[in-house]
Amino acid sequence: MNPALEKVLAVTAEHAGRCDAEAAFPVEALEALRDSGLLALPVAGSVRDVVDVTLRLGREDMSVAMIYAMHCQQAFALVRHAPALVDRIRSGRVYLASVTTEKGKGGHLLSSESTVDWVDGSLRIDRDAPIVTGGVHADAFLVTVLAPDATSPTQVSLVYADRSQLDVVEVLGGWDPLGMRATHSVPMRLAGTVPAAQVVGEPGGFRDVVATTFGPLAHLGWAAAWLGAASGAFSRVLGLVRGSRQFDPSSELLLTRIAQVRGRLEVVHALLRHTLDADFSTGAGQMLVNTLKVRAASECFAAVDELVELVGLRHGYLRSSDLALERTFRDLRSASLNYSNDRLLLANGALALLDRQVRLA
């Protein structure tokens, strides 16, 4: 294993319990990621590389894995759609946060009600968002706004803003959720003026960024984080079962339940690896990556639910258990809600109706 990644994993594991209990952002893990250079992995590495790192982080703390995956999603957007801005993140010390949610539309990416003004050839942004993961600690932001000359709410631009370019970075509320507590996804207001050259992709063309980069990489990264979390939980349970007299390793019921959990994880892993090679410009590719998100969310949560049932109240339900199943269970409960499974199933149903030949990706 990469020694730099090993250090990040150790720091992440050390602080995971406290960050969850306090709903505190994992500043120590972020600093370790900065020191490791892994924040710049999208510049020289591949989506597969990012998925592999996210899987490992998820085994220690799903919140850190999600933070990393979403940062890399933003970084890939710069690499693919704004190469002139890549030098901003090449050092590996810049952490990117996403500002795409709005009060009126939730997490729907392809529309916006946030206007911008032209000021001497630059864009004046004044934007609030109900959820900004890690925004308090971000070095820069990718912000969705209406294009200045937009005639439709779907003419959305994605804009890069350094923290130093913003004169307002304000937290508007708290963060006290059931799970994913360490993501510290607080409501925020950002205001400042940025050069027009910092639009990512074409002005008003965020839809293209979503179709080729934002959407697919979100689902790939999230699935990796969820699979990592469920796999880590399964590994800890297997260690308990093999080392405790409480469990009979020859029990048919025990072996059957272990096999069922392993099967859920194998299905998600196979789907994740297959989806990495998909062509997301096709309807089949879009349905595949949507299916990955839906299945990973449901299967990983179901796997950990079954693990809680398997090891019982003492080891599976109590917060004091070294297995941390209770935390993983709470974290994974968010998976189906994080860009709703129902929304993706509706999209897949519409796409499937157009494919009478059932061309599978």
Tab-separated table of C-alpha atoms in Angstrom:
chain	number	residue	atom	x	y	z
A	1	MET	CA	0.000	0.000	0.000
A	2	ASN	CA	1.081	3.570	-0.621
A	3	PRO	CA	2.774	4.788	2.620
A	4	ALA	CA	1.115	8.191	2.240
A	5	LEU	CA	-2.299	6.538	2.028
A	6	GLU	CA	-1.469	4.364	5.044
A	7	LYS	CA	-0.883	7.509	7.103
A	8	VAL	CA	-4.166	9.019	5.939
A	9	LEU	CA	-6.008	5.829	6.892
A	10	ALA	CA	-4.414	5.758	10.336
A	11	VAL	CA	-5.298	9.389	11.031
A	12	THR	CA	-8.832	8.853	9.726
A	13	ALA	CA	-9.393	5.826	11.966
A	14	GLU	CA	-7.961	7.610	15.012
A	15	HIS	CA	-10.434	10.489	14.836
A	16	ALA	CA	-13.506	8.822	13.288
A	17	GLY	CA	-15.374	8.176	16.520
A	18	ARG	CA	-14.865	11.664	17.915
A	19	CYS	CA	-15.794	13.401	14.651
A	20	ASP	CA	-19.018	11.394	14.499
A	21	ALA	CA	-19.912	12.067	18.133
A	22	GLU	CA	-19.277	15.809	17.799
A	23	ALA	CA	-20.561	16.164	14.216
A	24	ALA	CA	-17.155	17.741	13.578
A	25	PHE	CA	-15.375	17.995	10.244
A	26	PRO	CA	-12.333	15.648	10.139
A	27	VAL	CA	-9.696	18.374	9.958
A	28	GLU	CA	-6.899	15.959	10.862
A	29	ALA	CA	-7.835	13.606	8.014
A	30	LEU	CA	-8.052	16.537	5.588
A	31	GLU	CA	-4.597	17.742	6.599
A	32	ALA	CA	-3.252	14.220	6.122
A	33	LEU	CA	-4.843	14.145	2.664
A	34	ARG	CA	-3.196	17.470	1.854
A	35	ASP	CA	0.184	16.144	2.994
A	36	SER	CA	-0.263	12.941	0.976
A	37	GLY	CA	-0.911	14.699	-2.342
A	38	LEU	CA	-4.030	12.579	-2.848
A	39	LEU	CA	-6.215	15.661	-3.321
A	40	ALA	CA	-4.421	16.097	-6.657
A	41	LEU	CA	-4.942	12.487	-7.758
A	42	PRO	CA	-7.485	13.514	-10.462
A	43	VAL	CA	-4.800	15.636	-12.143
A	44	ALA	CA	-2.405	12.777	-12.908
A	45	GLY	CA	-4.445	9.717	-12.011
A	46	SER	CA	-7.619	8.030	-13.225
A	47	VAL	CA	-11.173	7.629	-11.984
A	48	ARG	CA	-10.243	4.034	-11.139
A	49	ASP	CA	-7.410	5.317	-8.908
A	50	VAL	CA	-9.814	7.628	-7.072
A	51	VAL	CA	-12.332	4.819	-6.612
A	52	ASP	CA	-9.630	2.591	-5.094
A	53	VAL	CA	-8.579	5.277	-2.598
A	54	THR	CA	-12.215	6.003	-1.724
A	55	LEU	CA	-12.856	2.320	-1.050
A	56	ARG	CA	-9.978	2.234	1.428
A	57	LEU	CA	-11.060	5.432	3.166
A	58	GLY	CA	-14.611	4.106	3.466
A	59	ARG	CA	-13.387	1.157	5.516
A	60	GLU	CA	-12.225	3.590	8.209
A	61	ASP	CA	-14.794	6.402	8.008
A	62	MET	CA	-17.518	6.782	5.412
A	63	SER	CA	-17.713	10.537	5.994
A	64	VAL	CA	-14.058	11.009	5.033
A	65	ALA	CA	-14.557	8.779	1.988
A	66	MET	CA	-17.517	10.877	0.844
A	67	ILE	CA	-15.618	14.122	1.438
A	68	TYR	CA	-12.730	12.810	-0.662
A	69	ALA	CA	-14.942	11.433	-3.442
A	70	MET	CA	-16.855	14.694	-3.781
A	71	HIS	CA	-13.638	16.723	-3.832
A	72	CYS	CA	-12.344	14.501	-6.631
A	73	GLN	CA	-15.591	14.929	-8.540
A	74	GLN	CA	-14.966	18.695	-8.478
A	75	ALA	CA	-11.302	18.245	-9.417
A	76	PHE	CA	-12.155	16.067	-12.424
A	77	ALA	CA	-14.564	18.780	-13.593
A	78	LEU	CA	-11.623	21.195	-13.737
A	79	VAL	CA	-9.353	18.658	-15.449
A	80	ARG	CA	-11.918	17.853	-18.132
A	81	HIS	CA	-13.755	21.138	-18.603
A	82	ALA	CA	-11.436	23.935	-17.407
A	83	PRO	CA	-7.811	22.894	-17.983
A	84	ALA	CA	-6.646	26.499	-17.554
A	85	LEU	CA	-7.658	26.239	-13.892
A	86	VAL	CA	-5.931	22.930	-13.126
A	87	ASP	CA	-2.776	24.592	-11.797
A	88	ARG	CA	-4.913	25.844	-8.893
A	89	ILE	CA	-5.218	22.274	-7.575
A	90	ARG	CA	-2.011	20.657	-8.855
A	91	SER	CA	-0.183	21.061	-5.535
A	92	GLY	CA	-2.567	18.648	-3.830
A	93	ARG	CA	-3.222	21.041	-0.973
A	94	VAL	CA	-6.437	22.639	-2.270
A	95	TYR	CA	-9.687	21.131	-0.994
A	96	LEU	CA	-12.711	21.827	-3.220
A	97	ALA	CA	-16.290	22.074	-1.987
A	98	SER	CA	-19.426	21.895	-4.104
A	99	VAL	CA	-22.173	24.532	-3.963
A	100	THR	CA	-24.970	23.096	-6.082
A	101	THR	CA	-27.988	22.890	-3.757
A	102	GLU	CA	-30.610	25.637	-3.490
A	103	LYS	CA	-33.578	26.156	-1.182
A	104	GLY	CA	-36.077	26.147	-4.029
A	105	LYS	CA	-34.822	23.079	-5.869
A	106	GLY	CA	-32.973	20.881	-3.377
A	107	GLY	CA	-30.291	18.806	-5.071
A	108	HIS	CA	-31.659	19.062	-8.614
A	109	LEU	CA	-28.524	19.924	-10.576
A	110	LEU	CA	-29.860	21.072	-13.932
A	111	SER	CA	-31.676	24.236	-12.892
A	112	SER	CA	-30.909	27.285	-10.802
A	113	GLU	CA	-32.603	30.353	-9.388
A	114	SER	CA	-29.337	32.036	-8.365
A	115	THR	CA	-28.536	35.001	-10.568
A	116	VAL	CA	-25.169	36.681	-11.106
A	117	ASP	CA	-24.276	40.180	-12.232
A	118	TRP	CA	-21.657	41.440	-14.676
A	119	VAL	CA	-19.211	43.804	-12.945
A	120	ASP	CA	-16.419	45.157	-15.184
A	121	GLY	CA	-16.124	41.904	-17.101
A	122	SER	CA	-16.302	39.715	-13.983
A	123	LEU	CA	-19.108	37.761	-12.334
A	124	ARG	CA	-20.537	38.956	-9.045
A	125	ILE	CA	-21.820	35.949	-7.099
A	126	ASP	CA	-24.102	36.096	-4.065
A	127	ARG	CA	-25.198	32.560	-3.394
A	128	ASP	CA	-26.628	30.619	-0.487
A	129	ALA	CA	-27.036	26.852	-0.310
A	130	PRO	CA	-28.757	24.641	2.283
A	131	ILE	CA	-25.983	22.013	2.168
A	132	VAL	CA	-22.275	22.588	1.536
A	133	THR	CA	-20.193	19.578	2.533
A	134	GLY	CA	-16.988	20.719	4.212
A	135	GLY	CA	-17.517	24.275	3.054
A	136	VAL	CA	-16.165	25.816	6.262
A	137	HIS	CA	-12.775	24.227	5.536
A	138	ALA	CA	-12.701	24.486	1.734
A	139	ASP	CA	-9.929	26.348	-0.084
A	140	ALA	CA	-12.089	26.854	-3.184
A	141	PHE	CA	-15.621	26.222	-4.390
A	142	LEU	CA	-17.423	25.130	-7.541
A	143	VAL	CA	-20.691	27.050	-7.591
A	144	THR	CA	-23.736	26.656	-9.834
A	145	VAL	CA	-25.508	29.859	-10.905
A	146	LEU	CA	-27.727	31.029	-13.720
A	147	ALA	CA	-25.708	32.231	-16.692
A	148	PRO	CA	-25.792	36.072	-16.785
A	149	ASP	CA	-27.856	36.206	-19.990
A	150	ALA	CA	-30.001	33.150	-19.234
A	151	THR	CA	-33.523	33.014	-20.593
A	152	SER	CA	-34.328	29.689	-18.918
A	153	PRO	CA	-33.657	28.282	-15.409
A	154	THR	CA	-31.806	25.385	-17.078
A	155	GLN	CA	-29.070	27.642	-18.504
A	156	VAL	CA	-26.777	26.968	-15.575
A	157	SER	CA	-23.072	27.790	-15.334
A	158	LEU	CA	-20.506	26.206	-13.028
A	159	VAL	CA	-18.071	28.752	-11.621
A	160	TYR	CA	-14.757	28.224	-9.824
A	161	ALA	CA	-14.122	30.570	-6.893
A	162	ASP	CA	-11.018	30.690	-4.729
A	163	ARG	CA	-11.771	31.384	-1.106
A	164	SER	CA	-9.571	34.481	-1.393
A	165	GLN	CA	-11.893	35.842	-4.108
A	166	LEU	CA	-14.887	35.777	-1.785
A	167	ASP	CA	-15.637	38.607	0.607
A	168	VAL	CA	-18.426	36.656	2.306
A	169	VAL	CA	-18.086	33.038	3.486
A	170	GLU	CA	-20.840	32.745	6.064
A	171	VAL	CA	-22.308	29.736	7.889
A	172	LEU	CA	-26.088	30.051	8.119
A	173	GLY	CA	-26.954	27.155	10.404
A	174	GLY	CA	-25.869	23.968	12.123
A	175	TRP	CA	-25.471	20.296	11.221
A	176	ASP	CA	-26.886	17.611	13.538
A	177	PRO	CA	-27.943	14.648	11.352
A	178	LEU	CA	-28.531	10.964	12.005
A	179	GLY	CA	-25.431	9.873	10.089
A	180	MET	CA	-22.657	11.285	7.883
A	181	ARG	CA	-22.062	13.600	10.805
A	182	ALA	CA	-18.406	14.301	10.066
A	183	THR	CA	-19.181	15.718	6.608
A	184	HIS	CA	-20.300	18.917	8.396
A	185	SER	CA	-22.658	19.774	5.530
A	186	VAL	CA	-23.852	23.129	6.792
A	187	PRO	CA	-25.926	25.820	5.033
A	188	MET	CA	-23.713	28.637	3.770
A	189	ARG	CA	-23.693	31.958	1.938
A	190	LEU	CA	-20.884	32.868	-0.444
A	191	ALA	CA	-20.417	36.241	-2.112
A	192	GLY	CA	-17.604	37.673	-4.197
A	193	THR	CA	-16.390	38.617	-7.650
A	194	VAL	CA	-14.557	36.182	-9.940
A	195	PRO	CA	-13.191	36.546	-13.481
A	196	ALA	CA	-15.494	35.317	-16.239
A	197	ALA	CA	-12.662	32.995	-17.334
A	198	GLN	CA	-13.370	30.888	-14.232
A	199	VAL	CA	-16.559	29.429	-15.703
A	200	VAL	CA	-16.081	25.656	-15.924
A	201	GLY	CA	-17.191	24.444	-19.337
A	202	GLU	CA	-19.329	26.616	-21.571
A	203	PRO	CA	-21.383	29.460	-20.028
A	204	GLY	CA	-24.841	28.071	-19.418
A	205	GLY	CA	-23.564	24.598	-20.329
A	206	PHE	CA	-23.463	22.886	-16.943
A	207	ARG	CA	-25.747	20.159	-18.324
A	208	ASP	CA	-22.814	18.821	-20.387
A	209	VAL	CA	-20.557	18.810	-17.312
A	210	VAL	CA	-23.200	16.871	-15.377
A	211	ALA	CA	-23.777	14.293	-18.116
A	212	THR	CA	-20.103	13.437	-18.685
A	213	THR	CA	-18.463	14.157	-15.334
A	214	PHE	CA	-20.492	15.375	-12.364
A	215	GLY	CA	-23.252	12.756	-12.445
A	216	PRO	CA	-21.211	9.629	-13.264
A	217	LEU	CA	-18.338	10.499	-10.916
A	218	ALA	CA	-20.722	11.269	-8.064
A	219	HIS	CA	-22.322	7.854	-8.365
A	220	LEU	CA	-18.985	6.050	-8.783
A	221	GLY	CA	-17.449	7.857	-5.820
A	222	TRP	CA	-20.449	7.449	-3.562
A	223	ALA	CA	-20.746	3.756	-4.418
A	224	ALA	CA	-17.066	3.278	-3.560
A	225	ALA	CA	-17.522	5.044	-0.216
A	226	TRP	CA	-20.588	2.954	0.634
A	227	LEU	CA	-18.956	-0.300	-0.435
A	228	GLY	CA	-15.832	0.557	1.547
A	229	ALA	CA	-17.906	1.257	4.655
A	230	ALA	CA	-19.886	-1.983	4.353
A	231	SER	CA	-16.751	-4.014	3.565
A	232	GLY	CA	-14.920	-2.573	6.567
A	233	ALA	CA	-17.861	-3.427	8.799
A	234	PHE	CA	-17.961	-6.967	7.397
A	235	SER	CA	-14.228	-7.414	7.988
A	236	ARG	CA	-14.564	-6.353	11.617
A	237	VAL	CA	-17.486	-8.723	12.141
A	238	LEU	CA	-15.549	-11.622	10.634
A	239	GLY	CA	-12.695	-10.905	13.035
A	240	LEU	CA	-15.126	-11.069	15.961
A	241	VAL	CA	-16.791	-14.251	14.746
A	242	ARG	CA	-13.475	-16.029	14.221
A	243	GLY	CA	-12.028	-14.916	17.543
A	244	SER	CA	-14.968	-15.219	19.938
A	245	ARG	CA	-16.457	-18.259	21.665
A	246	GLN	CA	-19.856	-16.611	21.397
A	247	PHE	CA	-20.115	-17.705	17.757
A	248	ASP	CA	-19.992	-21.248	16.373
A	249	PRO	CA	-18.158	-21.090	13.004
A	250	SER	CA	-19.758	-24.377	11.976
A	251	SER	CA	-23.318	-23.074	12.448
A	252	GLU	CA	-25.267	-23.374	9.207
A	253	LEU	CA	-27.366	-20.313	10.076
A	254	LEU	CA	-24.237	-18.245	10.748
A	255	LEU	CA	-22.555	-19.387	7.542
A	256	THR	CA	-25.673	-18.696	5.492
A	257	ARG	CA	-25.966	-15.167	6.840
A	258	ILE	CA	-22.282	-14.494	6.243
A	259	ALA	CA	-22.662	-15.734	2.678
A	260	GLN	CA	-25.631	-13.446	2.104
A	261	VAL	CA	-23.697	-10.394	3.256
A	262	ARG	CA	-20.692	-11.352	1.157
A	263	GLY	CA	-22.969	-11.815	-1.845
A	264	ARG	CA	-24.400	-8.307	-1.492
A	265	LEU	CA	-20.924	-6.812	-1.433
A	266	GLU	CA	-19.753	-8.908	-4.392
A	267	VAL	CA	-22.676	-7.695	-6.498
A	268	VAL	CA	-21.912	-4.036	-5.742
A	269	HIS	CA	-18.192	-4.537	-6.331
A	270	ALA	CA	-18.771	-6.227	-9.693
A	271	LEU	CA	-21.224	-3.509	-10.764
A	272	LEU	CA	-18.817	-0.764	-9.668
A	273	ARG	CA	-15.896	-2.246	-11.625
A	274	HIS	CA	-18.068	-2.782	-14.693
A	275	THR	CA	-19.457	0.755	-14.569
A	276	LEU	CA	-15.942	2.252	-14.559
A	277	ASP	CA	-15.617	1.228	-18.214
A	278	ALA	CA	-19.043	2.452	-19.363
A	279	ASP	CA	-19.737	5.070	-22.019
A	280	PHE	CA	-21.853	7.637	-20.190
A	281	SER	CA	-22.789	9.456	-23.384
A	282	THR	CA	-25.213	6.621	-24.220
A	283	GLY	CA	-28.588	5.890	-22.684
A	284	ALA	CA	-27.365	2.460	-21.629
A	285	GLY	CA	-24.362	3.996	-19.891
A	286	GLN	CA	-26.553	6.502	-18.073
A	287	MET	CA	-28.902	3.760	-16.897
A	288	LEU	CA	-25.949	1.669	-15.746
A	289	VAL	CA	-24.386	4.376	-13.579
A	290	ASN	CA	-27.810	5.259	-12.132
A	291	THR	CA	-28.353	1.574	-11.365
A	292	LEU	CA	-24.961	1.436	-9.658
A	293	LYS	CA	-25.972	4.241	-7.327
A	294	VAL	CA	-29.369	2.718	-6.517
A	295	ARG	CA	-28.053	-0.814	-5.971
A	296	ALA	CA	-24.988	0.261	-4.015
A	297	ALA	CA	-27.156	2.366	-1.698
A	298	SER	CA	-29.633	-0.437	-1.029
A	299	GLU	CA	-27.254	-3.413	-0.932
A	300	CYS	CA	-24.600	-1.825	1.297
A	301	PHE	CA	-27.190	-0.632	3.802
A	302	ALA	CA	-28.899	-4.038	3.761
A	303	ALA	CA	-25.545	-5.757	4.311
A	304	VAL	CA	-24.797	-3.725	7.445
A	305	ASP	CA	-28.371	-4.158	8.689
A	306	GLU	CA	-27.851	-7.922	8.414
A	307	LEU	CA	-24.526	-7.646	10.254
A	308	VAL	CA	-26.239	-5.870	13.147
A	309	GLU	CA	-28.778	-8.704	13.267
A	310	LEU	CA	-25.990	-11.278	13.084
A	311	VAL	CA	-23.890	-10.079	16.019
A	312	GLY	CA	-26.771	-8.859	18.174
A	313	LEU	CA	-27.421	-6.033	20.601
A	314	ARG	CA	-24.066	-5.889	22.384
A	315	HIS	CA	-21.791	-5.895	19.363
A	316	GLY	CA	-24.092	-4.492	16.709
A	317	TYR	CA	-26.383	-1.937	18.296
A	318	LEU	CA	-24.421	-0.222	21.041
A	319	ARG	CA	-22.345	2.845	20.261
A	320	SER	CA	-19.604	1.569	22.562
A	321	SER	CA	-18.934	-1.498	20.384
A	322	ASP	CA	-15.507	-1.620	18.741
A	323	LEU	CA	-17.195	-2.859	15.551
A	324	ALA	CA	-18.691	0.615	14.932
A	325	LEU	CA	-21.676	-1.028	13.221
A	326	GLU	CA	-24.019	1.508	14.784
A	327	ARG	CA	-22.135	4.385	13.153
A	328	THR	CA	-21.859	2.614	9.811
A	329	PHE	CA	-25.580	1.785	9.896
A	330	ARG	CA	-26.457	5.452	10.494
A	331	ASP	CA	-24.056	6.624	7.791
A	332	LEU	CA	-25.378	4.205	5.187
A	333	ARG	CA	-28.984	5.143	5.910
A	334	SER	CA	-28.220	8.351	4.021
A	335	ALA	CA	-27.213	6.517	0.839
A	336	SER	CA	-30.657	6.160	-0.740
A	337	LEU	CA	-31.466	9.786	0.147
A	338	ASN	CA	-28.274	11.272	-1.270
A	339	TYR	CA	-29.731	12.225	-4.645
A	340	SER	CA	-32.867	10.150	-4.143
A	341	ASN	CA	-33.056	6.610	-5.473
A	342	ASP	CA	-36.636	7.330	-6.540
A	343	ARG	CA	-35.474	10.214	-8.753
A	344	LEU	CA	-32.931	7.956	-10.478
A	345	LEU	CA	-35.435	5.141	-10.924
A	346	LEU	CA	-37.813	7.571	-12.645
A	347	ALA	CA	-35.003	8.638	-14.976
A	348	ASN	CA	-34.081	5.034	-15.720
A	349	GLY	CA	-37.691	4.126	-16.401
A	350	ALA	CA	-37.983	6.896	-18.985
A	351	LEU	CA	-34.684	5.893	-20.616
A	352	ALA	CA	-35.631	2.214	-20.641
A	353	LEU	CA	-38.859	2.967	-22.532
A	354	LEU	CA	-36.745	4.428	-25.346
A	355	ASP	CA	-34.626	1.272	-25.677
A	356	ARG	CA	-36.892	-1.414	-27.118
A	357	GLN	CA	-33.855	-3.492	-28.093
A	358	VAL	CA	-32.641	-3.550	-24.447
A	359	ARG	CA	-29.030	-2.715	-25.283
A	360	LEU	CA	-27.158	-3.336	-22.053
A	361	ALA	CA	-23.965	-1.391	-21.296
